[in-house]
Coordinates of C-alpha atoms and ligand atoms in Angstrom, one line a residue:
X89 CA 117.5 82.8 137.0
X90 CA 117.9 86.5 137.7
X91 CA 117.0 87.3 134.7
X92 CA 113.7 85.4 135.2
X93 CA 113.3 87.0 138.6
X94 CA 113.6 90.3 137.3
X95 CA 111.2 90.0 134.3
X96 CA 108.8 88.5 137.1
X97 CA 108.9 92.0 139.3
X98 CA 107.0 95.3 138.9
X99 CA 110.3 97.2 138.1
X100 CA 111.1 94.3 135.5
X101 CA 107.7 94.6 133.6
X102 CA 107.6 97.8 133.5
X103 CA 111.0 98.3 132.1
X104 CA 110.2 96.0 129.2
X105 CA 107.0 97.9 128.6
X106 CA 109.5 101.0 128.0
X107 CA 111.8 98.6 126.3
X108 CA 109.1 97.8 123.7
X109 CA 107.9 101.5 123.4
X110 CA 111.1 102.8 122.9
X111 CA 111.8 100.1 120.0
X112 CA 108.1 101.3 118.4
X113 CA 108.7 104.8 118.3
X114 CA 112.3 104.2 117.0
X115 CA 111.0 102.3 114.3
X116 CA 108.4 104.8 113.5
X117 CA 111.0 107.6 113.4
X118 CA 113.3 105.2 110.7
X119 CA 109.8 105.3 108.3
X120 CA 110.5 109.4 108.2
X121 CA 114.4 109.0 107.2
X122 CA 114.8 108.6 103.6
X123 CA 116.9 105.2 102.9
X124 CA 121.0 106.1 101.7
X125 CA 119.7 103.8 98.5
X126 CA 116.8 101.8 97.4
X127 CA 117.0 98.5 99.2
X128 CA 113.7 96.7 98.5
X129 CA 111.2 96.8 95.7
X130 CA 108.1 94.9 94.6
X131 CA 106.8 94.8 91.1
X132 CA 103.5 93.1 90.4
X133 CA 103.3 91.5 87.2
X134 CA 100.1 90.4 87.6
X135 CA 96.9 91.3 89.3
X136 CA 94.7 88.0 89.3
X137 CA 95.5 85.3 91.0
X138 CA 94.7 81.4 90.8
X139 CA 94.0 81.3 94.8
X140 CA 91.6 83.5 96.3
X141 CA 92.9 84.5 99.9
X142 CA 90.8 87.0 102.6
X143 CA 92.3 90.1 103.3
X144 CA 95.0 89.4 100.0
X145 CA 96.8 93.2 100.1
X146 CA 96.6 93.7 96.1
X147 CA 92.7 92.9 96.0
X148 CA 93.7 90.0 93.7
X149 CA 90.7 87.9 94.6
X150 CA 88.3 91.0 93.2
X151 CA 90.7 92.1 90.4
X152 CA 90.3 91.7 86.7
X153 CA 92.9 89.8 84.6
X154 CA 96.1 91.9 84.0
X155 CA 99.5 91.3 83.0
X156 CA 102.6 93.8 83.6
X157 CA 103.5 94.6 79.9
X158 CA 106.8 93.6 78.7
X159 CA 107.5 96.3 77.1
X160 CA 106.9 99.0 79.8
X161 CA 108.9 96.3 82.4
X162 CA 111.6 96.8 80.4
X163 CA 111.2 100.1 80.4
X164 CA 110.6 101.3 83.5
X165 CA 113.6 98.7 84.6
X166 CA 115.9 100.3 82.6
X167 CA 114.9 103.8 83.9
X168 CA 115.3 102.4 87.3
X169 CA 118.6 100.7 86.7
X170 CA 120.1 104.3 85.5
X171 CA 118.4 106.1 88.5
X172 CA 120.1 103.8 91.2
X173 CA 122.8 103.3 89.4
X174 CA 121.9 99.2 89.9
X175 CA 121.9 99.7 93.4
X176 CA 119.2 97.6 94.5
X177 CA 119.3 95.1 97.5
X178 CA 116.0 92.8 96.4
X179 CA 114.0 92.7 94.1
X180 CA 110.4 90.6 94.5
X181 CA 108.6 89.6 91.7
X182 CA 105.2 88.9 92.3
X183 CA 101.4 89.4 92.0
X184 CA 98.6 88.2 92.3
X185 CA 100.1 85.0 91.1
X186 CA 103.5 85.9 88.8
X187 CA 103.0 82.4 87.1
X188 CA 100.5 83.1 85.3
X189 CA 102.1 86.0 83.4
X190 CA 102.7 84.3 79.9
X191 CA 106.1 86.1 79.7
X192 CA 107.7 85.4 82.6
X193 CA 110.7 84.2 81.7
X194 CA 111.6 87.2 79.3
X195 CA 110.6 89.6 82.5
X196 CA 113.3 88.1 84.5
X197 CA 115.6 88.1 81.6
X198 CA 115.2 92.0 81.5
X199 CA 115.2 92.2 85.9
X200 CA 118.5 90.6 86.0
X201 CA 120.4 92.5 83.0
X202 CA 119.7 95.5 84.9
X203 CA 120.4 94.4 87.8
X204 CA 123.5 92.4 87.8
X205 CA 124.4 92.5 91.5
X206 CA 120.7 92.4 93.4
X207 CA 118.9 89.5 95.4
X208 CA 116.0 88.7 93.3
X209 CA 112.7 86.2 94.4
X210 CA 109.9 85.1 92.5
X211 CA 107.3 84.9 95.0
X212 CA 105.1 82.6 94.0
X213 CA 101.8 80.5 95.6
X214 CA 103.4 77.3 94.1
X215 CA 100.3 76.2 92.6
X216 CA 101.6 76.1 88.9
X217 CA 105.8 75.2 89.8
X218 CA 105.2 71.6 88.8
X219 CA 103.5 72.3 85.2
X220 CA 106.5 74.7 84.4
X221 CA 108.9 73.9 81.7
X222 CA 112.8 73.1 82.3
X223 CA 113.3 76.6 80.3
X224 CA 111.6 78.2 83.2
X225 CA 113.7 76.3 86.0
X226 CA 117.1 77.1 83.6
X227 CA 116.1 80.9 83.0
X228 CA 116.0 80.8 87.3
X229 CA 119.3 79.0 87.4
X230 CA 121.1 81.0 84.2
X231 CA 119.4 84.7 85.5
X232 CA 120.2 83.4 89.3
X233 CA 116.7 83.9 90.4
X234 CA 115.2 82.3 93.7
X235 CA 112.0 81.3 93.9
X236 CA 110.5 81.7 97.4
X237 CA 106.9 80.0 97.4
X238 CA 104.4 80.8 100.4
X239 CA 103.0 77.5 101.9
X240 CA 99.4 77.7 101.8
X241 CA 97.4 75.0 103.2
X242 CA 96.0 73.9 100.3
X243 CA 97.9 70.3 98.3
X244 CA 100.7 70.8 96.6
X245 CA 103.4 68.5 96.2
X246 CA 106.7 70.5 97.5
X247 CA 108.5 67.2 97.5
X248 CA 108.7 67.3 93.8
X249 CA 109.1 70.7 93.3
X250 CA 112.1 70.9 96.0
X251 CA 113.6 68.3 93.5
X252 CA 113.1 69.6 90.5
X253 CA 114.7 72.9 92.0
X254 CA 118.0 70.9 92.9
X255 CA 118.0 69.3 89.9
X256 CA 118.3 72.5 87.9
X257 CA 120.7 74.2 91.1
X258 CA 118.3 77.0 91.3
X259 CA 117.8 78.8 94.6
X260 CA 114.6 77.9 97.0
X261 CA 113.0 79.1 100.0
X262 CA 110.1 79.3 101.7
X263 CA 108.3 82.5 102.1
X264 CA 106.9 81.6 105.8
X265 CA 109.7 79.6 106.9
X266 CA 108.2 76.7 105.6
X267 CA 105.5 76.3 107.8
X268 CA 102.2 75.0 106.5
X269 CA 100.0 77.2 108.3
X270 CA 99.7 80.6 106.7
X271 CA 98.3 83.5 108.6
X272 CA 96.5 86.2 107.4
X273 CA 97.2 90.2 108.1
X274 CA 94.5 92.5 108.2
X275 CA 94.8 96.1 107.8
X276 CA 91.8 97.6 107.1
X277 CA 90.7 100.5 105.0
X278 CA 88.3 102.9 106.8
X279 CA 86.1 103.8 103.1
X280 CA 85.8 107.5 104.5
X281 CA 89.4 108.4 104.9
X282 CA 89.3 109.7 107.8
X283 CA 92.5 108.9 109.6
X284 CA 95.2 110.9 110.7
X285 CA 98.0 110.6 107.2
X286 CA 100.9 111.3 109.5
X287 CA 100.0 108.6 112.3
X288 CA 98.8 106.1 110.2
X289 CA 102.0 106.4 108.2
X290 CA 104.2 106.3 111.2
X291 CA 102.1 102.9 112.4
X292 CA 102.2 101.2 109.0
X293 CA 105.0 98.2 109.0
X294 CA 104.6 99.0 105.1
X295 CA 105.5 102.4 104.6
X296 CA 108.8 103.4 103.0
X297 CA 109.3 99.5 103.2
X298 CA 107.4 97.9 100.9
X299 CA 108.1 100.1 97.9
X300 CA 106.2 99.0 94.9
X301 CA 106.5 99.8 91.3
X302 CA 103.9 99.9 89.0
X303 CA 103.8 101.0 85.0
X304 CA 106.5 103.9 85.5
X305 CA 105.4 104.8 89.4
X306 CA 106.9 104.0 92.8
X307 CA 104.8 103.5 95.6
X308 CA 105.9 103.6 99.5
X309 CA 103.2 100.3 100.2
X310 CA 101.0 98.4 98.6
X311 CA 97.8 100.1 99.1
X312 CA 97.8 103.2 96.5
X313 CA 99.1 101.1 93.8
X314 CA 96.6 98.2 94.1
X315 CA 93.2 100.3 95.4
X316 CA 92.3 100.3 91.7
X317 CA 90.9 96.7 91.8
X318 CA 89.1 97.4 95.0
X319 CA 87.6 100.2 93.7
X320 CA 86.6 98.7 90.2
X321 CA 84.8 95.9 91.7
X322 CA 83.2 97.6 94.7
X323 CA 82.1 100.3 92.6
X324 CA 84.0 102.9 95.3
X325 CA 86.1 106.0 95.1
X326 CA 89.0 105.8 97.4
X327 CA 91.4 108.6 96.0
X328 CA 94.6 108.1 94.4
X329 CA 96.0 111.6 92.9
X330 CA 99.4 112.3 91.9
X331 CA 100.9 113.0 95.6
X332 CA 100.5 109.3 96.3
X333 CA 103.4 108.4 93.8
X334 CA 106.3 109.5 92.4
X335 CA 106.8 108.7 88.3
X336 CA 109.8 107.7 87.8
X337 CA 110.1 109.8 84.3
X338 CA 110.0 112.7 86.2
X339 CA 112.1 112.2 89.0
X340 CA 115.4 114.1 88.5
X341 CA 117.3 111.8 90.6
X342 CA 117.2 108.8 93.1
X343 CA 117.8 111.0 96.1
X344 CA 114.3 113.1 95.0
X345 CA 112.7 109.6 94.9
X346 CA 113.9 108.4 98.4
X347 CA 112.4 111.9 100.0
X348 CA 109.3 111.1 98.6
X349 CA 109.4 107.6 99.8
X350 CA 110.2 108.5 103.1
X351 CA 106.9 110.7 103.3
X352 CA 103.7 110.5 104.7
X353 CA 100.9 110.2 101.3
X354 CA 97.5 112.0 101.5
X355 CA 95.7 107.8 100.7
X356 CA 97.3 107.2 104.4
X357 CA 93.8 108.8 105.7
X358 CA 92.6 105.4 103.8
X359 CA 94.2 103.2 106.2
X360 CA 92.9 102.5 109.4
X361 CA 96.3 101.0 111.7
X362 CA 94.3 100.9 114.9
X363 CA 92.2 97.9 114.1
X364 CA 95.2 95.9 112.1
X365 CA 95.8 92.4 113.3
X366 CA 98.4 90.1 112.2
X367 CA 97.3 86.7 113.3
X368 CA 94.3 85.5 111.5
X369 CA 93.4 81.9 110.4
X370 CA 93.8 81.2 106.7
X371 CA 90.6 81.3 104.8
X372 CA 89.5 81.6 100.6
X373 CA 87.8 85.3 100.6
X374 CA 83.9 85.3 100.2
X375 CA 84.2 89.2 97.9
X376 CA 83.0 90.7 100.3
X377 CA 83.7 94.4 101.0
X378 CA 84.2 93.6 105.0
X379 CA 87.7 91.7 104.1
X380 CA 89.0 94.6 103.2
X381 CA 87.7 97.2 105.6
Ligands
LIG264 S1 98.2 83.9 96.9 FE1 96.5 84.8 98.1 S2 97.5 86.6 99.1 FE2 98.8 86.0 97.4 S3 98.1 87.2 95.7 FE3 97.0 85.3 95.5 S4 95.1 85.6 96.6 FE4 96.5 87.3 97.2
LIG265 S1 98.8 104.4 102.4 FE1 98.3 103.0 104.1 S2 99.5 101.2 103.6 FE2 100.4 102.9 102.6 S3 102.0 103.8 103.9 FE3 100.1 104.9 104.2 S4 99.2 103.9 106.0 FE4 100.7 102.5 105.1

């Protein structure tokens, strides 16, 4: 009851304004501190995708077919694995849709032996979980990977996936807490690059969080790494140059890595943070430029 009272007055509201700006600016000041190891990764084995949502954050509804070669996984896992010494909290496989890569199971043959001890998901639409074989739900249960599907509102019939997952004891969750209802996040690309790096960096719930890594480079977010396919199909030039990622060939170290990480990149002036918005209906993207920016 007091409690209530005092989030009802003048004093209380404006103290939970300063509350809630405090917490922001901490945040922002955690995306500037390079992490004490690598906790999170992404690795996009493909770039197409057999759904086609607005706003989708790799481009995948405008991107050609492409498949993460096995070869340079294993590779750049291995060179990973030695650089953090295995020290990785999760590791998210995904796309575009992961299911459609034709060598998936070998892929998280090679994830798990080099990383023995990490959390790994295959994040997945769910669109193709009931055509896979049983060696695909045992390589998930023998490799101990989850898969964590996203519920889209489109049919599928979880029921006898959800089965099919206990059958084989292999790890499920859902992506969105299970909910039906997907929302859609926005953040929008302003084509001339003319944002501030620094702010947008310091706004962006993606930097030095959602590290991605993609043929031998790590990437602080998603943008950089996927801008390829927007810019092949829209016929634009939105700047990626050897600033925006760190090769992880030429790292010396993981501690070189995690400073770069934790750094503002030039393609921040891409990425326009003040018009974001995180709650937008679920729709199938039309191609058109205007989802994107
Ligand atoms: S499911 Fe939707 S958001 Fe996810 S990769 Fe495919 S098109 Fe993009
Ligand atoms: S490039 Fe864009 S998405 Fe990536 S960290 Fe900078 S502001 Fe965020």
């Amino acid at each position: 009851m007091l409690k209530r009272l005092f989030n009802l007055t003048p004093a209380g509201y404006k103290l939970k304004a300063l509350d809630s700006k405090i917490n922001q600016n901490f945040n922002a000041t955690l995306k500037f501190i390079p992490q004490p190891m690598l906790q999170y990764l992404e690795v996009y084995i493909t770039e197409h995708c057999n759904l086609n949502c607005k706003h989708c954050a790799p481009f995948s509804p405008i991107a050609k077919k492409s498949f993460y070669s096995v070869e340079i996984f294993k590779n750049d896992m291995e060179r990973l694995s030695l650089l953090s010494n295995r020290l990785l909290c999760k590791l998210r496989i995904l796309g575009g849709e992961p299911l459609l890569h034709p060598e998936l199971e070998q892929l998280l043959k090679i994830a798990r032996e080099n990383f023995p001890n990490t959390s790994i998901d295959l994040v997945t639409n769910a669109i193709l979980l009931p055509k896979q074989k049983d060696s695909f739900w045992q390589t998930c249960k023998d490799y101990d990977i989850a898969i964590t599907p996203t519920k889209y509102p489109i049919k599928i019939d979880f029921q006898t996936i959800e089965n099919k997952a206990k059958q084989f004891g292999v790890k499920y969750k859902y992506n969105n807490g299970g909910e039906v209802e997907k929302r859609l996040f926005y953040q929008p690309l302003d084509l001339l690059g003319t944002q501030n790096p620094v702010i947008m960096f310091a706004k962006c719930a993606w930097a030095n969080g959602c590290i991605g890594l993609d043929n031998g480079k790590l990437y602080t977010c998603p943008y950089p790494r996927s801008i390829k396919n927007f810019n092949t199909y829209f016929k634009t030039n939105l700047i990626v140059d050897k600033r925006d990622y760190i090769d992880i060939y030429e790292a010396k170290n993981m501690d070189e890595i995690l400073r770069f990480l934790a750094k503002p990149i030039p393609f921040c002036r891409y990425c326009d943070l003040n018009r974001l918005t995180w709650d937008n209906k679920w729709e199938r993207s039309k191609k058109d430029i205007s989802e994107w920016s």
